Tab-separated table of C-alpha atoms in Angstrom:
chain	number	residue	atom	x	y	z
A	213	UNK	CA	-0.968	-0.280	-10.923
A	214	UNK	CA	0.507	3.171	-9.690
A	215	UNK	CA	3.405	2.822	-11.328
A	216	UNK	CA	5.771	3.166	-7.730
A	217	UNK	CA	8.440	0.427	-7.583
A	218	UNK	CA	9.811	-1.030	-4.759
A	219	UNK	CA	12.822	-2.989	-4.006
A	220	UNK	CA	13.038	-5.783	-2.276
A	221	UNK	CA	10.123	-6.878	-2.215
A	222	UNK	CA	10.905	-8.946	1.185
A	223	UNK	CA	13.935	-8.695	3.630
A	224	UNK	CA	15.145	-10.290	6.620
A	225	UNK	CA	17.660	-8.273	8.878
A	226	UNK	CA	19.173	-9.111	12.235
A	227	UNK	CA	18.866	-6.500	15.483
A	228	UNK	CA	21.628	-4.022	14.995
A	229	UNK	CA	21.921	-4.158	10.993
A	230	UNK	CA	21.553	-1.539	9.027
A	231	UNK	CA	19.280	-1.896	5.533
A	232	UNK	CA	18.295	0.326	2.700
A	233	UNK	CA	15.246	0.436	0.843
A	234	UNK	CA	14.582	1.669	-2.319
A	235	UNK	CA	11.674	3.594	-4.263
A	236	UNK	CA	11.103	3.941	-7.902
A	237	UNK	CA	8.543	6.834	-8.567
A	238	UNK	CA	5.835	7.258	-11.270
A	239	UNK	CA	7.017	8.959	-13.885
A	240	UNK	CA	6.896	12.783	-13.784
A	241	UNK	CA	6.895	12.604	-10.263
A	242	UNK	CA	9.116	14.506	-7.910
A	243	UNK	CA	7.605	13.867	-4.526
A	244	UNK	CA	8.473	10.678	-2.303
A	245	UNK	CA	7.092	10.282	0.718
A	246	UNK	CA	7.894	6.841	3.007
A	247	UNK	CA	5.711	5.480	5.679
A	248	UNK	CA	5.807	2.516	8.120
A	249	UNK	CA	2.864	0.272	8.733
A	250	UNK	CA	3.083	-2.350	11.345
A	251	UNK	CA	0.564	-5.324	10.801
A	252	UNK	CA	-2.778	-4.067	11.903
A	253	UNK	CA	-2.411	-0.223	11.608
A	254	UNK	CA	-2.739	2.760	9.055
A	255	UNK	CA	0.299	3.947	7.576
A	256	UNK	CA	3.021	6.168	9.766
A	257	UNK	CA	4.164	9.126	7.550
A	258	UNK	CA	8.307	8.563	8.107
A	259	UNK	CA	9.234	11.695	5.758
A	260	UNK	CA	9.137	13.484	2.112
A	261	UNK	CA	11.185	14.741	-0.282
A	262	UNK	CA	10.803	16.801	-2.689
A	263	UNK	CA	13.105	17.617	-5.566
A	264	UNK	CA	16.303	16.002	-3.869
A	265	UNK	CA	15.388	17.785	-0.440
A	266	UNK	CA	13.446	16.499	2.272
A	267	UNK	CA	10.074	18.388	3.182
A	268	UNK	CA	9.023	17.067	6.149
A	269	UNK	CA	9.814	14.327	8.751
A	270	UNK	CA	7.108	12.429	10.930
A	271	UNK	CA	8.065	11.255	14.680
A	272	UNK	CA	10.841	8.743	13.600
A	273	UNK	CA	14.457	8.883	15.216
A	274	UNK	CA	17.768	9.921	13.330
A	275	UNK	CA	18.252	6.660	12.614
A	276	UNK	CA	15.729	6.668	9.863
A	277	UNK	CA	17.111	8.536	7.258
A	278	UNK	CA	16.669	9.125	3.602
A	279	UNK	CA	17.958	10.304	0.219
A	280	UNK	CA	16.338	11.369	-3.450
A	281	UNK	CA	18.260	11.268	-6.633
A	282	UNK	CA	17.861	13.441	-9.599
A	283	UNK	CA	15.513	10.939	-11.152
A	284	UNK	CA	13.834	11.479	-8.442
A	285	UNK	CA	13.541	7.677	-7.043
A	286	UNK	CA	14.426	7.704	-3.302
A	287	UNK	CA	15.852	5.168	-0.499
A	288	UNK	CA	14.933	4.715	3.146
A	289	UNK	CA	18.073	3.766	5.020
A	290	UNK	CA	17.850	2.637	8.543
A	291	UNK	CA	20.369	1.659	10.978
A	292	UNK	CA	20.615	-0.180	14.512
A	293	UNK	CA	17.697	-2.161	13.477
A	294	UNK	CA	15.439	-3.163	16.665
A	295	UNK	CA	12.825	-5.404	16.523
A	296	UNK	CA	10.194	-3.044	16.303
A	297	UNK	CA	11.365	-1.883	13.131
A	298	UNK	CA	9.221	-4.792	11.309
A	299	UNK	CA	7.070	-3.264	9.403
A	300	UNK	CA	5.480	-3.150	5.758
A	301	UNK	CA	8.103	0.073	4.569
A	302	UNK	CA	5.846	2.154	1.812
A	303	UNK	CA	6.532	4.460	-0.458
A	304	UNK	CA	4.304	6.604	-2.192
A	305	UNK	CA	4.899	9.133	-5.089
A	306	UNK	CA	3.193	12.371	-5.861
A	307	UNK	CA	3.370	14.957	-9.037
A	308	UNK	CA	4.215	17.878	-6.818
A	309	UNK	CA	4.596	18.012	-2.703
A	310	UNK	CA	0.867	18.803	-2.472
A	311	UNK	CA	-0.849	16.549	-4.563
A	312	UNK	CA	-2.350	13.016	-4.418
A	313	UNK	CA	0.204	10.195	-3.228
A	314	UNK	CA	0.241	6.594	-5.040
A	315	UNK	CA	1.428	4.059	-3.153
A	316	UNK	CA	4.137	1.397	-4.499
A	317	UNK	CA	3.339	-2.017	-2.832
A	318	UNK	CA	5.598	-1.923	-0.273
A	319	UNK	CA	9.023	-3.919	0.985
A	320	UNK	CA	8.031	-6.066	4.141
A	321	UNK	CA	11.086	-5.995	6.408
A	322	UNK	CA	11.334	-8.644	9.364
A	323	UNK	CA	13.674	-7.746	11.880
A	324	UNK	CA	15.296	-11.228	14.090
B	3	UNK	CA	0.954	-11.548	0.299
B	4	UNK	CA	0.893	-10.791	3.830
B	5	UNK	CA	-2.033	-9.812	5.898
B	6	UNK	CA	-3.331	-6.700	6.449
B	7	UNK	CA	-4.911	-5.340	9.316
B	8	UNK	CA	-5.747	-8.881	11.461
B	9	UNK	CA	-7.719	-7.239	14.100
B	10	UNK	CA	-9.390	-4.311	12.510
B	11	UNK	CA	-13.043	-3.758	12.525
B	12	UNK	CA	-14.612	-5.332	10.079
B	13	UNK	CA	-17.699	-4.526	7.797
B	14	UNK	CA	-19.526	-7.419	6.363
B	15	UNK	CA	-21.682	-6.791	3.490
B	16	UNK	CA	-23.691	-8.837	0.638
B	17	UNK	CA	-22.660	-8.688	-2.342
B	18	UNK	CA	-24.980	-6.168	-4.040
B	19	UNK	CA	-25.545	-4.434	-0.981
B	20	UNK	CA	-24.551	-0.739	-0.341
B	21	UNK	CA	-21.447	-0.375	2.157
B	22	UNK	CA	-20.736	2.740	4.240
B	23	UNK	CA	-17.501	2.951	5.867
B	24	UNK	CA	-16.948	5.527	9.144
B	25	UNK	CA	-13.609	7.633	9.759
B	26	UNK	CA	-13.301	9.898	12.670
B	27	UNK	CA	-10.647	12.325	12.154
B	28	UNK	CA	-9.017	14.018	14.744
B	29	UNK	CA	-7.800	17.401	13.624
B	30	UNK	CA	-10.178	20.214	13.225
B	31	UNK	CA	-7.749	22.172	11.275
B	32	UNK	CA	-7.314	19.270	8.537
B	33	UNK	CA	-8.621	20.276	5.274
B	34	UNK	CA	-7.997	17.668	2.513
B	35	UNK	CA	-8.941	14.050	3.418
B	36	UNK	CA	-8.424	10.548	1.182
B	37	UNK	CA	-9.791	7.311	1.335
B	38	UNK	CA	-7.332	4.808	0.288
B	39	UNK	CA	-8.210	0.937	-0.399
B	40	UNK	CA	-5.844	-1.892	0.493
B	41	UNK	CA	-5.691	-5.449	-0.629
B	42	UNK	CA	-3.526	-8.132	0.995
B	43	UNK	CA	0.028	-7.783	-0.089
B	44	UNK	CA	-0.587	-4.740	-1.945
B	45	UNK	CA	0.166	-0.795	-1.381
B	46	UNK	CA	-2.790	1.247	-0.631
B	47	UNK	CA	-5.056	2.595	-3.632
B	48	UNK	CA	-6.181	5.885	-3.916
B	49	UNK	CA	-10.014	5.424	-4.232
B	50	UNK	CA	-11.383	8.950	-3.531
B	51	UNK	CA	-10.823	12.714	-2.547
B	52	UNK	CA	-12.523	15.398	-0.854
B	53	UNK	CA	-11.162	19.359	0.540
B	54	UNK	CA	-12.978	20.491	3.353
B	55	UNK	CA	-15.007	23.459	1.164
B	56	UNK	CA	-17.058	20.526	-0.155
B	57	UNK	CA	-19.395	18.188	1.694
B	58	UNK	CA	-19.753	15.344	-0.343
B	59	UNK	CA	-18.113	14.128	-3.621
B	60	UNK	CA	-18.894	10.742	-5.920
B	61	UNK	CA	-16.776	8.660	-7.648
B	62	UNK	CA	-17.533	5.657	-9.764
B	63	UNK	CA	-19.933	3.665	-7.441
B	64	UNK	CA	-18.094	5.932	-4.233
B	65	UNK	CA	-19.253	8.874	-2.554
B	66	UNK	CA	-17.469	10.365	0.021
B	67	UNK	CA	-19.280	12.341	2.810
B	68	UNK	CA	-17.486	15.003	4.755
B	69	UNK	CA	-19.289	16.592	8.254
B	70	UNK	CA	-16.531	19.155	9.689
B	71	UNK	CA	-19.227	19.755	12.577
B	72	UNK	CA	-18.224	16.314	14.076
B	73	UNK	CA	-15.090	15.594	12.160
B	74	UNK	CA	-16.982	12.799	10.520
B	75	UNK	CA	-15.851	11.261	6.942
B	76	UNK	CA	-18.174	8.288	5.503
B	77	UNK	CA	-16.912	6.353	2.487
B	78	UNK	CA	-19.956	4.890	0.510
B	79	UNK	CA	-19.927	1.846	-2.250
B	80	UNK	CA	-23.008	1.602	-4.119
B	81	UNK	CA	-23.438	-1.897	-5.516
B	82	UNK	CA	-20.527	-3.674	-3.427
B	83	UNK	CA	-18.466	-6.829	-5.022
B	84	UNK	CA	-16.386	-9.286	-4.405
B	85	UNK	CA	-13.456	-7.451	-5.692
B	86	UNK	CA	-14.243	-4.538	-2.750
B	87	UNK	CA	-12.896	-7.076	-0.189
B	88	UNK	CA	-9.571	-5.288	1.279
B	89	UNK	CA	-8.971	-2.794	4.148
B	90	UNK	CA	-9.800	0.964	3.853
B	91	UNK	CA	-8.247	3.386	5.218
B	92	UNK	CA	-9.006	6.894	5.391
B	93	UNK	CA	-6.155	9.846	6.079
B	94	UNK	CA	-6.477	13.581	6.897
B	95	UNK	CA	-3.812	16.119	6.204
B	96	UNK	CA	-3.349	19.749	5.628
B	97	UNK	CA	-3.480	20.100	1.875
B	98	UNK	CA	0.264	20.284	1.005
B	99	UNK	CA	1.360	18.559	4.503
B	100	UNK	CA	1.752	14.627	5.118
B	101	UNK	CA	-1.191	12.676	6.270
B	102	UNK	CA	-2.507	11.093	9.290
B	103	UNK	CA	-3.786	7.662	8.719
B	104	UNK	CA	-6.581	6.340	10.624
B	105	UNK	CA	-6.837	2.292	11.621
B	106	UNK	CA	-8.637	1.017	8.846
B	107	UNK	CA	-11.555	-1.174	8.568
B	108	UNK	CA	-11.794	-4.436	6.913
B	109	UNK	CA	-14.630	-5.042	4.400
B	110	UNK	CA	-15.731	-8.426	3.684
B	111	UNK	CA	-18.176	-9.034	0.699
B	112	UNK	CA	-20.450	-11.865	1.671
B	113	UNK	CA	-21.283	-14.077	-1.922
């Protein structure tokens, strides 16, 4: 176990909701990075944070957005859900931006 | 949990057997690659590491093999068991940037 909590564990959303995801990170860990990863494919690096900012964004439209708290745990918010947006939603935490990322196991959100 | 990865390419192996995984990466400039493991339902483990100034580096029962002359990465289980059965999936990134993941491959231990 990595230690990376993730809440819920499964959630089903209708086209056009909005839904946030949340990310507990190791401990002593300020980094969060989220990716997406649709069934059959590698993760898709959404964005990072690091201490409370974010440090980097992947191809993903303003409607992905995201936040980190001073304990550094972290949601994913996204809004005008479309269908597409099914997807195993991962975060991963890391002890500083540039090191090693451990993977929590994931919220699977189905979008109807 | 859920399945992972229903039409990946898939390595099958005997259990015993050594298993070598392939991972073409696509940027030349990428100089810090991971091989992550992933079982169904789960998030992806962290297996093994390598920066581009090496060529090879072994783990317990893993060695990763790095060839920058044909962007070639090769994940290696000596002795492979049941418990290797998952998806693995390596990822190439600047060291400091976010990382590109490739497809995956599914590895099936044969008893």
């Amino acid at each position: 176990e990595t230690g990376v909590t993730q809440s819920p564990t499964h959630l089903i959303k209708t086209r056009g909701q909005q839904v946030t995801l949340r990310c507990s990170s190791q401990s002593g860990h300020n980094t969060v990075s989220w990716y997406q990863q649709a069934l059959g494919q590698g993760p898709q690096f959404i964005f990072q944070y690091y201490r409370e900012e974010e440090n980097g964004r992947g191809n993903f439209p303003p409607r992905f957005s995201g936040l980190q708290f001073p304990n550094y745990s972290s949601e994913l918010n996204v809004n005008a859900l479309e269908l597409d947006d099914s997807a195993l939603y991962l975060c991963a935490s890391s002890l500083d931006w540039e090191d090693t990322q451990y993977f929590g196991p994931g919220t699977r959100l189905t979008v109807l | 949990g859920e399945s992972v990865g229903l039409h990946l390419p898939t390595l099958s192996v005997q259990e015993g057997d050594n298993s070598i995984i392939n991972c073409a990466y696509s940027n030349s400039a990428s100089d810090y690659f991971i091989w992550y493991k992933q079982e169904s339902g789960k998030g992806p483990q962290f297996i093994i590491d390598i920066r581009s100034n090496m060529d090879k580096r072994q783990g317990q029962r893993v060695t990763v093999l790095l060839n920058k002359t044909v962007k070639h990465l090769s994940l290696q289980i000596a002795a492979t068991q049941p418990g290797d059965s998952a998806v693995y999936f390596c990822a190439e990134g600047l060291y400091g940037q976010n990382f590109v993941f490739g497809p995956g491959t599914r590895l099936s231990v044969l008893p």
